[in-house]
Amino acid sequence: MKLNNIVMWSTLSVLSISVISYAQYGGGLGSDTQPYQIKTLGHWQALMNTPSDWDKNFVLTANLDFQGLQITPIGNSTTPFTGVFDGQRYEIHNAVINLPNENYVGLFGAVGQSDIDSGHILNLGVEDILVIGNTWVGGLVGCVHYGGTIEACYVTGEISGKGATGGLCGESFGLISACYASANVNGSGASVGGLVGQASYIYNCYSTGNVTQVGDYGYAGGLAGSCENVSNSFSTGRVISEAAFWVGGLSGSGYSPNIESSFWDVETSLMRKSSGGIGVETSVMQNPETYLNVYWDFVGEIKNGTKDIWYMPPEGGYPLLAWQVADLFFLPNDEMAGAIPIVADSSISGSTVGATGLDITRNGYNDCLDVWYAFDCVQAGQYTITLKGDFDTTLAVFDGKQREIVFNDEFFGGKSQVILNAVADRRYYIRVAGNDAQTGTFDLSVTRGTVQAIQGDLNYDGKVNLVDLAIMAQNWLLGTEN
């Protein structure tokens, strides 16, 4: 009887705890399948003040504007955050964390538990945050322990600290991927960086904020103050160091870390040297080809993957996380993976209005807004593909590996036309776009046989000249397969 009472009391206690936690959040049970929901500032403060829940799972279900309200970090050196926090593409705005004498300072103080896969933050934006701390100070996280990860997050604002201070994270022993920081970082100690003060593993990230190190300290860098492994990462922040040594645009450390396919902006950082990586101008940093060449996965291409992690604004600038523009209207066929079928001896009408995409042709026409069609060749032979629109159209054909086969920009007076030497049982992708990002409506047709074809006329402009010779040489060097 006593045992039954104990079991009943234990069950009631667990239920009571669950009810209390449920009541202070917007719903959920804190589990993998039913995470606690953060909908209001009150819910955030409840999480902030309940360390017993720092091993649970949470989702943000609305943008939160703290309007300058001072808050304290979630997670600390003794009780790190070891659960999952999924921002679900929402943002935290105007939070203030003013703890100049404390360590592990950020929206999250400490994340992850050493040697255990725990502590994950993803899909979260932090806008205009002000963070002031001592050591291990970051806009999003003060310190990421081994086993912790940060993925698809970004930070803007002002970050100040002493040792291990960074725009996104002060120090990280875990994995940081697909993140960026545009925060101004001020450090009066060692290891100060635009993205991370001190880091182990960074993939597909960049930073654009100013980095200032004051005092006789080392390790200051535009991306990372000191690091062990940086891959496919970019830095664009100006680097200022007063009486500092070992200062670099990407990594200011005195040793050479493992940096692969990495760049920093030599104009905004004012740094021409780095312990690794490649320094490039702002125009190169804002060119999608820079990132595509090191396998960043963008909306509008499939060669580097189909997760669509990054988005390049057509108006120019640095890459954005694709989830930041998720509310934009996307056409169903404005990605190669969503190509609409078209068959031989048929025509189709369409529009590029509202399309997204990248300028991925080799001709430099800034045709970054595109739609795609798929032609499955049944019978080998030559096919004439004709595009006519109410705007300055460009027409290109690609193979399944997104390699350009042929291109034409209205060389036939008001229409773009190419001849495809097609192989049977092979899929070809037809790309419709506009010169200088023009958009409009069009008619596209695929017809068996050739029209206006001249042997050696590789750009189909009705004449054979040095331009065709250059195209031939380029195709030979690139190994283009017809």
PDB file of N, CA, C and O in Angstrom, residues 163-198:
ATOM      1  N   GLY A 163      38.776  38.876 -23.159  1.00  0.00           N
ATOM      2  CA  GLY A 163      39.247  37.719 -23.896  1.00  0.00           C
ATOM      3  C   GLY A 163      38.119  36.953 -24.564  1.00  0.00           C
ATOM      4  O   GLY A 163      36.986  36.938 -24.079  1.00  0.00           O
ATOM      5  N   ALA A 164      38.420  36.305 -25.700  1.00  0.00           N
ATOM      6  CA  ALA A 164      37.480  35.453 -26.433  1.00  0.00           C
ATOM      7  C   ALA A 164      36.157  36.170 -26.675  1.00  0.00           C
ATOM      8  O   ALA A 164      35.137  35.860 -26.076  1.00  0.00           O
ATOM      9  N   THR A 165      36.203  37.136 -27.580  1.00  0.00           N
ATOM     10  CA  THR A 165      35.019  37.942 -27.891  1.00  0.00           C
ATOM     11  C   THR A 165      34.782  37.911 -29.400  1.00  0.00           C
ATOM     12  O   THR A 165      35.693  38.151 -30.188  1.00  0.00           O
ATOM     13  N   GLY A 166      33.536  37.616 -29.788  1.00  0.00           N
ATOM     14  CA  GLY A 166      33.221  37.543 -31.212  1.00  0.00           C
ATOM     15  C   GLY A 166      31.808  37.988 -31.510  1.00  0.00           C
ATOM     16  O   GLY A 166      30.949  38.028 -30.617  1.00  0.00           O
ATOM     17  N   GLY A 167      31.547  38.323 -32.766  1.00  0.00           N
ATOM     18  CA  GLY A 167      30.232  38.805 -33.154  1.00  0.00           C
ATOM     19  C   GLY A 167      29.145  37.773 -32.966  1.00  0.00           C
ATOM     20  O   GLY A 167      28.053  38.077 -32.493  1.00  0.00           O
ATOM     21  N   LEU A 168      29.432  36.532 -33.337  1.00  0.00           N
ATOM     22  CA  LEU A 168      28.472  35.448 -33.171  1.00  0.00           C
ATOM     23  C   LEU A 168      28.721  34.690 -31.880  1.00  0.00           C
ATOM     24  O   LEU A 168      27.791  34.421 -31.113  1.00  0.00           O
ATOM     25  N   CYS A 169      29.975  34.358 -31.630  1.00  0.00           N
ATOM     26  CA  CYS A 169      30.331  33.503 -30.503  1.00  0.00           C
ATOM     27  C   CYS A 169      31.702  33.912 -29.964  1.00  0.00           C
ATOM     28  O   CYS A 169      32.604  34.237 -30.734  1.00  0.00           O
ATOM     29  N   GLY A 170      31.844  33.893 -28.638  1.00  0.00           N
ATOM     30  CA  GLY A 170      33.129  34.240 -28.047  1.00  0.00           C
ATOM     31  C   GLY A 170      34.177  33.175 -28.276  1.00  0.00           C
ATOM     32  O   GLY A 170      35.277  33.447 -28.758  1.00  0.00           O
ATOM     33  N   GLU A 171      33.834  31.948 -27.944  1.00  0.00           N
ATOM     34  CA  GLU A 171      34.737  30.817 -28.147  1.00  0.00           C
ATOM     35  C   GLU A 171      33.904  29.600 -28.514  1.00  0.00           C
ATOM     36  O   GLU A 171      32.815  29.404 -27.987  1.00  0.00           O
ATOM     37  N   SER A 172      34.418  28.793 -29.426  1.00  0.00           N
ATOM     38  CA  SER A 172      33.676  27.610 -29.843  1.00  0.00           C
ATOM     39  C   SER A 172      34.621  26.433 -30.018  1.00  0.00           C
ATOM     40  O   SER A 172      35.588  26.511 -30.771  1.00  0.00           O
ATOM     41  N   PHE A 173      34.293  25.347 -29.324  1.00  0.00           N
ATOM     42  CA  PHE A 173      34.969  24.077 -29.546  1.00  0.00           C
ATOM     43  C   PHE A 173      34.077  23.147 -30.361  1.00  0.00           C
ATOM     44  O   PHE A 173      34.471  22.040 -30.687  1.00  0.00           O
ATOM     45  N   GLY A 174      32.867  23.596 -30.628  1.00  0.00           N
ATOM     46  CA  GLY A 174      31.916  22.805 -31.403  1.00  0.00           C
ATOM     47  C   GLY A 174      31.929  23.192 -32.861  1.00  0.00           C
ATOM     48  O   GLY A 174      32.926  23.700 -33.384  1.00  0.00           O
ATOM     49  N   LEU A 175      30.796  22.990 -33.534  1.00  0.00           N
ATOM     50  CA  LEU A 175      30.686  23.231 -34.968  1.00  0.00           C
ATOM     51  C   LEU A 175      29.799  24.438 -35.234  1.00  0.00           C
ATOM     52  O   LEU A 175      28.686  24.534 -34.711  1.00  0.00           O
ATOM     53  N   ILE A 176      30.291  25.362 -36.057  1.00  0.00           N
ATOM     54  CA  ILE A 176      29.514  26.512 -36.505  1.00  0.00           C
ATOM     55  C   ILE A 176      29.425  26.436 -38.020  1.00  0.00           C
ATOM     56  O   ILE A 176      30.452  26.413 -38.707  1.00  0.00           O
ATOM     57  N   SER A 177      28.214  26.381 -38.563  1.00  0.00           N
ATOM     58  CA  SER A 177      28.064  26.261 -40.008  1.00  0.00           C
ATOM     59  C   SER A 177      26.942  27.145 -40.505  1.00  0.00           C
ATOM     60  O   SER A 177      25.949  27.372 -39.808  1.00  0.00           O
ATOM     61  N   ALA A 178      27.109  27.670 -41.726  1.00  0.00           N
ATOM     62  CA  ALA A 178      26.093  28.487 -42.402  1.00  0.00           C
ATOM     63  C   ALA A 178      25.607  29.616 -41.509  1.00  0.00           C
ATOM     64  O   ALA A 178      24.408  29.799 -41.312  1.00  0.00           O
ATOM     65  N   CYS A 179      26.531  30.387 -40.965  1.00  0.00           N
ATOM     66  CA  CYS A 179      26.197  31.521 -40.100  1.00  0.00           C
ATOM     67  C   CYS A 179      26.949  32.765 -40.570  1.00  0.00           C
ATOM     68  O   CYS A 179      27.953  32.658 -41.265  1.00  0.00           O
ATOM     69  N   TYR A 180      26.454  33.929 -40.155  1.00  0.00           N
ATOM     70  CA  TYR A 180      27.212  35.149 -40.401  1.00  0.00           C
ATOM     71  C   TYR A 180      26.956  36.151 -39.288  1.00  0.00           C
ATOM     72  O   TYR A 180      25.958  36.069 -38.561  1.00  0.00           O
ATOM     73  N   ALA A 181      27.887  37.076 -39.136  1.00  0.00           N
ATOM     74  CA  ALA A 181      27.759  38.140 -38.147  1.00  0.00           C
ATOM     75  C   ALA A 181      28.064  39.469 -38.809  1.00  0.00           C
ATOM     76  O   ALA A 181      29.023  39.588 -39.566  1.00  0.00           O
ATOM     77  N   SER A 182      27.230  40.452 -38.521  1.00  0.00           N
ATOM     78  CA  SER A 182      27.454  41.814 -38.985  1.00  0.00           C
ATOM     79  C   SER A 182      27.441  42.737 -37.786  1.00  0.00           C
ATOM     80  O   SER A 182      26.804  43.783 -37.774  1.00  0.00           O
ATOM     81  N   ALA A 183      28.144  42.311 -36.745  1.00  0.00           N
ATOM     82  CA  ALA A 183      28.188  43.052 -35.480  1.00  0.00           C
ATOM     83  C   ALA A 183      29.550  43.701 -35.309  1.00  0.00           C
ATOM     84  O   ALA A 183      30.577  43.144 -35.700  1.00  0.00           O
ATOM     85  N   ASN A 184      29.577  44.889 -34.722  1.00  0.00           N
ATOM     86  CA  ASN A 184      30.837  45.538 -34.378  1.00  0.00           C
ATOM     87  C   ASN A 184      31.358  44.917 -33.091  1.00  0.00           C
ATOM     88  O   ASN A 184      30.633  44.825 -32.092  1.00  0.00           O
ATOM     89  N   VAL A 185      32.613  44.492 -33.110  1.00  0.00           N
ATOM     90  CA  VAL A 185      33.195  43.761 -31.989  1.00  0.00           C
ATOM     91  C   VAL A 185      34.347  44.554 -31.406  1.00  0.00           C
ATOM     92  O   VAL A 185      35.266  44.958 -32.118  1.00  0.00           O
ATOM     93  N   ASN A 186      34.291  44.783 -30.107  1.00  0.00           N
ATOM     94  CA  ASN A 186      35.339  45.522 -29.391  1.00  0.00           C
ATOM     95  C   ASN A 186      35.904  44.639 -28.282  1.00  0.00           C
ATOM     96  O   ASN A 186      35.162  44.180 -27.416  1.00  0.00           O
ATOM     97  N   GLY A 187      37.215  44.397 -28.308  1.00  0.00           N
ATOM     98  CA  GLY A 187      37.845  43.557 -27.306  1.00  0.00           C
ATOM     99  C   GLY A 187      39.052  44.219 -26.685  1.00  0.00           C
ATOM    100  O   GLY A 187      39.817  44.889 -27.375  1.00  0.00           O
ATOM    101  N   SER A 188      39.206  44.037 -25.394  1.00  0.00           N
ATOM    102  CA  SER A 188      40.380  44.573 -24.693  1.00  0.00           C
ATOM    103  C   SER A 188      41.255  43.445 -24.171  1.00  0.00           C
ATOM    104  O   SER A 188      41.984  43.610 -23.199  1.00  0.00           O
ATOM    105  N   GLY A 189      41.156  42.276 -24.800  1.00  0.00           N
ATOM    106  CA  GLY A 189      41.980  41.132 -24.438  1.00  0.00           C
ATOM    107  C   GLY A 189      42.328  40.333 -25.675  1.00  0.00           C
ATOM    108  O   GLY A 189      42.149  40.793 -26.807  1.00  0.00           O
ATOM    109  N   ALA A 190      42.810  39.120 -25.481  1.00  0.00           N
ATOM    110  CA  ALA A 190      43.220  38.281 -26.601  1.00  0.00           C
ATOM    111  C   ALA A 190      42.021  37.596 -27.247  1.00  0.00           C
ATOM    112  O   ALA A 190      40.957  37.466 -26.649  1.00  0.00           O
ATOM    113  N   SER A 191      42.197  37.167 -28.472  1.00  0.00           N
ATOM    114  CA  SER A 191      41.207  36.404 -29.240  1.00  0.00           C
ATOM    115  C   SER A 191      39.930  37.198 -29.476  1.00  0.00           C
ATOM    116  O   SER A 191      38.905  36.993 -28.816  1.00  0.00           O
ATOM    117  N   VAL A 192      40.004  38.117 -30.423  1.00  0.00           N
ATOM    118  CA  VAL A 192      38.864  38.958 -30.786  1.00  0.00           C
ATOM    119  C   VAL A 192      38.620  38.783 -32.282  1.00  0.00           C
ATOM    120  O   VAL A 192      39.529  38.945 -33.092  1.00  0.00           O
ATOM    121  N   GLY A 193      37.375  38.444 -32.664  1.00  0.00           N
ATOM    122  CA  GLY A 193      37.085  38.207 -34.069  1.00  0.00           C
ATOM    123  C   GLY A 193      35.704  38.659 -34.474  1.00  0.00           C
ATOM    124  O   GLY A 193      34.795  38.741 -33.640  1.00  0.00           O
ATOM    125  N   GLY A 194      35.533  38.954 -35.751  1.00  0.00           N
ATOM    126  CA  GLY A 194      34.243  39.416 -36.247  1.00  0.00           C
ATOM    127  C   GLY A 194      33.152  38.378 -36.126  1.00  0.00           C
ATOM    128  O   GLY A 194      31.998  38.706 -35.857  1.00  0.00           O
ATOM    129  N   LEU A 195      33.500  37.104 -36.307  1.00  0.00           N
ATOM    130  CA  LEU A 195      32.529  36.031 -36.145  1.00  0.00           C
ATOM    131  C   LEU A 195      32.728  35.317 -34.812  1.00  0.00           C
ATOM    132  O   LEU A 195      31.792  35.192 -34.028  1.00  0.00           O
ATOM    133  N   VAL A 196      33.947  34.857 -34.567  1.00  0.00           N
ATOM    134  CA  VAL A 196      34.261  34.101 -33.353  1.00  0.00           C
ATOM    135  C   VAL A 196      35.610  34.561 -32.823  1.00  0.00           C
ATOM    136  O   VAL A 196      36.555  34.759 -33.588  1.00  0.00           O
ATOM    137  N   GLY A 197      35.684  34.738 -31.490  1.00  0.00           N
ATOM    138  CA  GLY A 197      36.961  35.109 -30.902  1.00  0.00           C
ATOM    139  C   GLY A 197      37.984  34.004 -31.024  1.00  0.00           C
ATOM    140  O   GLY A 197      39.108  34.210 -31.471  1.00  0.00           O
ATOM    141  N   GLN A 198      37.600  32.812 -30.624  1.00  0.00           N
ATOM    142  CA  GLN A 198      38.471  31.647 -30.726  1.00  0.00           C
ATOM    143  C   GLN A 198      37.612  30.467 -31.147  1.00  0.00           C
ATOM    144  O   GLN A 198      36.552  30.224 -30.573  1.00  0.00           O
TER     145      GLN A 198
END
